[in-house]
Amino acid sequence: MAKPQVVVAPVLMSKLSANAPEFYPSGYSSNYTESYEDGCEDYPTLSDYVQDFLNHLTEQPGSFETEIEQFAETLNGWVTTDDALQELVELIYQQATSIPNFSYMGARLCNYLSHHLTISPQSGNFRQLLLQRCRTEYEVKDQAAKGDEVTRKRFHAFVLFLGELYLNLEIKGTNGQVTRADILQVGLRELLNALFSNPMDDNLICAVKLLKLTGSVLEDAWKEKGKTDMEEIIQRIENVVLDANCSRDVKQMLLKLVELRSSNWGRVHATSTYREATPENDPNYFMNEPTFYTSDGVPFTAADPDYQEKYQELLEREDFFPDYEENGTDLSGAGDPYLDDIDDEMDPEIEEAYEKFCLESERKRKQ
């Protein structure tokens, strides 16, 4: 039987191996694989292939470890032009900022590709183009933070993706040491400024989520440089709680964040004797893993034995940020992880803490 002729899109791809079906991840429910097996003469476009893989990761995040290497190898045979690399960056960026809870997976994917894609054109390698794409959104942060609801929602998704990038994007130095990107650290500081300068409820909720995600790592990095940025951020939070016209529920979220930070972000001091970290011997092993919440507001991480099932349920929830009335009530019907544990009335402990907080802040102001 005659071998099917390969037709390749001239701008986006170079010719792939005759074994191209093997490039598709195992368990991958792709129409394109089936079409090839049926004798289709055309390969899909780069956009189709990448988008299909991104959707696959969204539905089955546990497949990342087993399938990312083959995906990167395929891209190395396919992404051979500046335009193709730009398109790849844009596809991943859009998925990470528009699909609920894909920001963490998107950041891991970006880190892997930044170290394994071989193309490095004059316009910049994968990581450089990714950071340029993020800078495009970053430069309009002030307008976005005070924009309409749709604009702010898109901005919040970008902020949280940048937080995940800061935690997951590894920069290898000339002597082999691995560090985080300082430019992202600076960017997150300015994004927090933009959020707190426009203290609407959804902006403050985004700031709380970002600090719960990155606060411990940011504070450690700033302390190493002798900076007091986290102290300044906590002071801004105190000012918001006292002065801003935000809802009571959001003020309680901010107070709980201050309390979390006062407990060293909930971290437990590990033993000084060095041992390879495992979930059994290191209480901080899962600290940098994202925390998700079920529809009932129950937190879970990758350490949870029912992680896969709970994560799949979470994906079926439609909105990344629920809609809130002015008093912070969820209109969507899906619980918000940061608000579900808040009753209509302040519990006595929170109310007492709030009163002490106000008195202490007032005392500091008069000094």
Coordinates of C-alpha atoms in Angstrom, one line a residue:
M1 CA 0.0 0.0 0.0
A2 CA 1.4 3.4 -0.9
K3 CA 2.6 5.5 2.0
P4 CA 0.4 8.6 2.5
Q5 CA 1.9 11.8 1.3
V6 CA 2.9 14.2 4.1
V7 CA 1.6 17.8 3.7
V8 CA 3.3 20.2 6.0
A9 CA 2.2 23.8 6.8
P10 CA 5.2 25.7 5.4
V11 CA 5.3 28.6 7.9
L12 CA 4.8 26.7 11.1
M13 CA 6.5 23.3 10.9
S14 CA 9.2 21.1 9.5
K15 CA 8.6 17.6 8.3
L16 CA 8.1 15.1 11.1
S17 CA 9.1 11.4 11.3
A18 CA 7.0 8.8 9.6
N19 CA 6.4 7.5 13.1
A20 CA 4.4 10.7 14.0
P21 CA 1.5 9.0 15.7
E22 CA 3.9 8.0 18.5
F23 CA 4.5 11.7 19.2
Y24 CA 1.0 11.9 20.6
P25 CA 0.8 11.2 24.4
S26 CA -0.5 7.9 25.6
G27 CA -4.2 7.9 26.4
Y28 CA -4.5 11.0 24.3
S29 CA -8.1 11.3 23.0
S30 CA -7.1 13.2 19.9
N31 CA -9.1 13.2 16.7
Y32 CA -5.8 13.8 14.8
T33 CA -4.3 10.5 15.9
E34 CA -7.4 8.7 14.7
S35 CA -7.3 10.7 11.4
Y36 CA -3.7 9.6 10.8
E37 CA -4.5 6.0 11.4
D38 CA -7.4 6.3 9.0
G39 CA -4.9 7.4 6.3
C40 CA -5.4 11.2 6.5
E41 CA -2.9 12.9 4.3
D42 CA -2.5 16.1 6.4
Y43 CA -0.9 16.6 9.7
P44 CA -2.7 19.0 12.0
T45 CA -1.3 22.5 12.4
L46 CA 1.0 23.3 15.3
S47 CA -1.8 25.2 17.0
D48 CA -4.1 22.2 16.8
Y49 CA -1.4 19.9 18.2
V50 CA -0.4 22.1 21.1
Q51 CA -3.9 23.1 22.0
D52 CA -4.9 19.4 22.1
F53 CA -2.1 18.6 24.4
L54 CA -2.9 21.5 26.7
N55 CA -6.5 20.4 26.9
H56 CA -5.2 16.9 27.7
L57 CA -3.1 18.2 30.6
T58 CA -6.0 20.2 31.9
E59 CA -8.2 17.1 32.0
Q60 CA -5.4 14.7 33.2
P61 CA -2.8 16.7 35.1
G62 CA -1.2 13.5 36.4
S63 CA 0.0 12.7 32.9
F64 CA 2.5 15.6 32.9
E65 CA 5.5 13.6 34.2
T66 CA 5.0 10.7 31.8
E67 CA 4.3 12.7 28.6
I68 CA 6.1 16.0 28.8
E69 CA 9.4 14.6 27.5
Q70 CA 7.8 13.3 24.3
F71 CA 5.9 16.5 23.8
A72 CA 9.1 18.6 24.0
E73 CA 10.8 16.2 21.6
T74 CA 8.0 16.7 19.1
L75 CA 8.1 20.4 19.4
N76 CA 11.9 20.4 18.8
G77 CA 11.1 18.8 15.4
W78 CA 8.2 21.2 14.7
V79 CA 9.0 24.6 16.1
T80 CA 11.8 25.8 13.8
T81 CA 10.8 29.4 13.1
D82 CA 10.4 32.6 15.1
D83 CA 6.6 32.6 14.2
A84 CA 6.1 29.1 15.4
L85 CA 7.9 29.9 18.7
Q86 CA 5.8 33.0 19.2
E87 CA 2.6 31.0 18.6
L88 CA 3.6 28.3 21.1
V89 CA 4.2 30.9 23.8
E90 CA 0.9 32.6 23.1
L91 CA -1.0 29.3 23.2
I92 CA 0.4 28.3 26.6
Y93 CA -0.1 31.8 28.0
Q94 CA -3.7 31.9 26.9
Q95 CA -4.4 28.5 28.4
A96 CA -2.7 29.4 31.7
T97 CA -4.6 32.7 32.1
S98 CA -8.1 31.6 30.8
I99 CA -8.6 28.0 32.1
P100 CA -9.4 27.6 35.8
N101 CA -6.5 26.2 37.8
F102 CA -4.2 25.7 34.8
S103 CA -1.8 28.4 36.0
Y104 CA 0.2 26.0 38.1
M105 CA 0.4 23.4 35.3
G106 CA 1.2 26.1 32.8
A107 CA 4.1 27.4 34.9
R108 CA 5.5 23.8 35.2
L109 CA 5.2 23.4 31.4
C110 CA 6.9 26.7 30.8
N111 CA 9.8 25.8 33.0
Y112 CA 10.3 22.4 31.3
L113 CA 10.2 23.9 27.8
S114 CA 12.5 26.7 28.7
H115 CA 15.2 24.1 29.4
H116 CA 14.4 21.6 26.7
L117 CA 13.4 23.5 23.5
T118 CA 16.5 23.8 21.3
I119 CA 15.4 26.7 19.1
S120 CA 16.9 30.0 20.1
P121 CA 16.3 32.6 17.4
Q122 CA 17.5 36.2 17.4
S123 CA 14.1 37.3 18.7
G124 CA 14.7 35.4 21.9
N125 CA 14.4 31.8 23.2
F126 CA 11.2 30.4 24.8
R127 CA 11.8 31.9 28.2
Q128 CA 12.6 35.3 26.9
L129 CA 9.6 35.4 24.7
L130 CA 7.4 34.2 27.5
L131 CA 8.7 37.0 29.8
Q132 CA 8.1 39.5 27.0
R133 CA 4.5 38.3 26.7
C134 CA 4.0 38.7 30.4
R135 CA 5.5 42.2 30.3
T136 CA 2.9 43.2 27.8
E137 CA 0.2 42.6 30.4
Y138 CA 2.3 43.9 33.2
E139 CA 2.7 47.4 31.6
V140 CA -1.0 48.0 31.7
K141 CA -1.4 46.8 35.3
D142 CA -2.6 50.2 36.7
Q143 CA -5.3 50.6 34.1
A144 CA -6.3 46.9 34.4
A145 CA -6.6 47.1 38.2
K146 CA -9.1 49.9 37.9
G147 CA -10.8 48.7 34.8
D148 CA -14.2 47.1 34.4
E149 CA -15.1 43.7 35.9
V150 CA -14.0 41.7 32.8
T151 CA -10.7 43.5 32.6
R152 CA -10.0 43.0 36.2
K153 CA -10.8 39.3 36.0
R154 CA -8.4 38.9 33.2
F155 CA -5.8 40.9 35.1
H156 CA -6.2 38.7 38.2
A157 CA -5.7 35.5 36.2
F158 CA -2.4 37.0 34.8
V159 CA -1.3 38.0 38.4
L160 CA -1.7 34.4 39.7
F161 CA 0.0 32.9 36.7
L162 CA 3.0 35.2 37.2
G163 CA 3.0 34.1 40.9
E164 CA 3.2 30.4 39.7
L165 CA 5.9 31.3 37.2
Y166 CA 8.0 32.9 40.0
L167 CA 7.7 29.7 42.0
N168 CA 8.3 27.2 39.2
L169 CA 10.5 28.9 36.5
E170 CA 14.1 27.9 37.2
I171 CA 17.0 30.0 36.0
K172 CA 20.3 28.1 35.8
G173 CA 23.5 30.2 36.4
T174 CA 26.8 29.8 34.7
N175 CA 28.2 27.7 37.6
G176 CA 25.1 25.4 37.6
Q177 CA 23.2 27.0 40.5
V178 CA 19.4 27.2 40.2
T179 CA 17.7 30.5 41.1
R180 CA 14.3 32.2 40.6
A181 CA 13.8 35.0 38.2
D182 CA 14.5 38.3 40.0
I183 CA 12.5 40.2 37.4
L184 CA 9.4 38.3 38.4
Q185 CA 10.0 39.1 42.1
V186 CA 10.1 42.8 41.2
G187 CA 7.1 42.4 39.0
L188 CA 5.0 40.7 41.8
R189 CA 5.8 43.6 44.2
E190 CA 4.5 46.1 41.7
L191 CA 1.4 44.1 40.9
L192 CA 0.6 44.0 44.7
N193 CA 1.0 47.8 44.7
A194 CA -1.5 48.1 41.8
L195 CA -4.0 45.8 43.6
F196 CA -3.8 47.6 47.0
S197 CA -3.9 51.0 45.3
N198 CA -7.4 50.0 43.9
P199 CA -8.9 48.3 47.0
M200 CA -12.0 46.8 45.4
D201 CA -13.1 43.5 46.8
D202 CA -12.0 41.4 43.8
N203 CA -8.6 43.1 43.7
L204 CA -8.0 42.5 47.4
I205 CA -9.1 38.8 47.0
C206 CA -6.6 38.4 44.2
A207 CA -3.9 40.0 46.4
V208 CA -4.7 37.6 49.3
K209 CA -4.5 34.6 46.9
L210 CA -1.2 35.8 45.5
L211 CA 0.3 36.3 49.0
K212 CA -0.9 32.9 50.2
L213 CA 0.8 31.4 47.2
T214 CA 4.1 33.3 47.2
G215 CA 4.3 35.2 50.4
S216 CA 6.7 32.9 52.2
V217 CA 9.1 32.7 49.3
L218 CA 8.9 36.4 48.6
E219 CA 9.6 37.3 52.2
D220 CA 12.6 34.9 52.4
A221 CA 14.1 36.4 49.2
W222 CA 13.6 40.0 50.4
K223 CA 15.1 39.2 53.8
E224 CA 18.2 37.8 52.1
K225 CA 18.6 41.1 50.4
G226 CA 18.0 43.1 53.6
K227 CA 14.7 44.5 52.2
T228 CA 11.6 45.2 54.3
D229 CA 9.1 44.9 51.4
M230 CA 6.8 42.4 53.3
E231 CA 6.6 44.8 56.3
E232 CA 5.5 47.5 53.9
I233 CA 2.9 45.2 52.4
I234 CA 1.5 44.2 55.8
Q235 CA 1.3 47.9 56.6
R236 CA -0.7 48.5 53.5
I237 CA -3.0 45.7 54.5
E238 CA -3.5 47.3 57.9
N239 CA -4.4 50.6 56.2
V240 CA -6.9 48.9 53.9
V241 CA -8.6 47.1 56.9
L242 CA -8.9 50.4 58.7
D243 CA -9.8 52.8 55.9
A244 CA -10.8 51.1 52.7
N245 CA -14.5 50.8 51.8
C246 CA -14.3 47.0 51.2
S247 CA -16.7 44.4 52.5
R248 CA -16.4 42.9 56.0
D249 CA -15.7 39.5 54.5
V250 CA -12.7 40.7 52.6
K251 CA -11.4 42.5 55.7
Q252 CA -11.6 39.2 57.6
M253 CA -9.6 37.6 54.7
L254 CA -6.9 40.2 55.1
L255 CA -6.8 39.8 58.9
K256 CA -6.4 36.0 58.4
L257 CA -3.6 36.7 56.0
V258 CA -1.8 38.9 58.5
E259 CA -2.2 36.1 61.1
L260 CA -0.8 33.6 58.7
R261 CA 2.2 35.7 58.1
S262 CA 2.8 36.2 61.8
S263 CA 3.0 32.4 62.1
N264 CA 5.8 32.3 59.5
W265 CA 3.3 31.5 56.8
G266 CA 2.3 28.3 58.6
R267 CA 5.7 26.7 58.1
V268 CA 7.2 24.2 60.6
H269 CA 10.9 24.5 61.3
A270 CA 12.7 21.4 59.8
T271 CA 15.4 19.5 61.6
S272 CA 19.0 20.8 61.0
T273 CA 20.3 17.3 60.2
Y274 CA 20.3 17.0 56.4
R275 CA 18.1 14.3 54.9
E276 CA 16.7 14.0 51.5
A277 CA 13.2 15.5 51.7
T278 CA 10.3 13.2 51.5
P279 CA 6.6 13.6 52.4
E280 CA 7.3 11.4 55.5
N281 CA 10.3 13.3 57.0
D282 CA 9.8 16.9 55.8
P283 CA 6.7 18.7 57.1
N284 CA 7.3 21.4 54.4
Y285 CA 7.5 19.0 51.5
F286 CA 4.3 20.1 50.0
M287 CA 4.6 23.8 50.9
N288 CA 5.1 24.9 47.3
E289 CA 2.4 22.7 46.0
P290 CA -0.8 24.7 45.2
T291 CA -3.8 24.3 47.5
F292 CA -7.1 23.7 45.8
Y293 CA -10.6 23.5 47.3
T294 CA -13.6 21.3 46.7
S295 CA -17.0 22.7 46.1
D296 CA -17.6 22.4 49.9
G297 CA -14.5 24.5 50.7
V298 CA -12.4 21.5 51.8
P299 CA -8.7 22.2 51.0
F300 CA -6.6 19.5 49.2
T301 CA -3.1 19.3 47.6
A302 CA -1.1 16.8 45.6
A303 CA -0.5 15.0 49.0
D304 CA -4.1 14.1 49.2
P305 CA -4.8 10.4 48.3
D306 CA -8.0 11.5 46.5
Y307 CA -6.2 14.3 44.6
Q308 CA -7.0 13.1 41.1
E309 CA -10.7 12.7 41.8
K310 CA -11.0 16.0 43.6
Y311 CA -9.0 17.9 41.0
Q312 CA -11.3 16.5 38.2
E313 CA -14.3 17.7 40.1
L314 CA -12.7 21.1 40.5
L315 CA -12.1 21.4 36.8
E316 CA -15.8 21.1 36.2
R317 CA -16.6 24.2 38.1
E318 CA -17.0 27.0 35.5
D319 CA -15.5 30.2 37.0
F320 CA -12.1 31.0 38.2
F321 CA -13.3 34.0 40.3
P322 CA -16.9 33.8 41.5
D323 CA -19.0 36.9 41.2
Y324 CA -19.7 38.8 44.4
E325 CA -22.2 41.2 45.5
E326 CA -20.9 44.3 47.2
N327 CA -21.1 42.6 50.6
G328 CA -18.9 39.7 49.3
T329 CA -21.7 37.1 48.8
D330 CA -21.0 34.5 46.2
L331 CA -23.6 34.8 43.4
S332 CA -22.4 31.9 41.3
G333 CA -23.5 29.2 43.8
A334 CA -20.0 27.7 43.8
G335 CA -18.2 28.2 47.2
D336 CA -15.1 30.4 47.3
P337 CA -12.3 28.7 49.3
Y338 CA -11.4 31.9 51.1
L339 CA -15.0 32.8 52.1
D340 CA -16.7 29.5 52.7
D341 CA -15.6 29.4 56.4
I342 CA -17.0 32.9 57.1
D343 CA -20.3 33.0 58.8
D344 CA -22.8 35.8 58.6
E345 CA -21.6 37.1 62.0
M346 CA -18.0 37.4 63.1
D347 CA -17.1 34.6 65.6
P348 CA -16.0 35.9 69.0
E349 CA -12.3 35.1 68.4
I350 CA -12.2 36.9 65.1
E351 CA -14.1 39.9 66.5
E352 CA -11.7 40.1 69.5
A353 CA -8.7 39.9 67.2
Y354 CA -10.2 42.6 65.0
E355 CA -10.7 44.9 67.9
K356 CA -7.2 44.4 69.2
F357 CA -5.9 44.9 65.6
C358 CA -7.7 48.3 65.3
L359 CA -6.5 49.5 68.7
E360 CA -2.9 48.5 68.0
S361 CA -3.0 50.2 64.6
E362 CA -4.4 53.3 66.1
R363 CA -1.7 53.4 68.7
K364 CA 1.0 53.0 66.1
R365 CA -0.5 56.0 64.1
K366 CA -0.4 58.3 67.1
Q367 CA 3.3 57.5 67.9

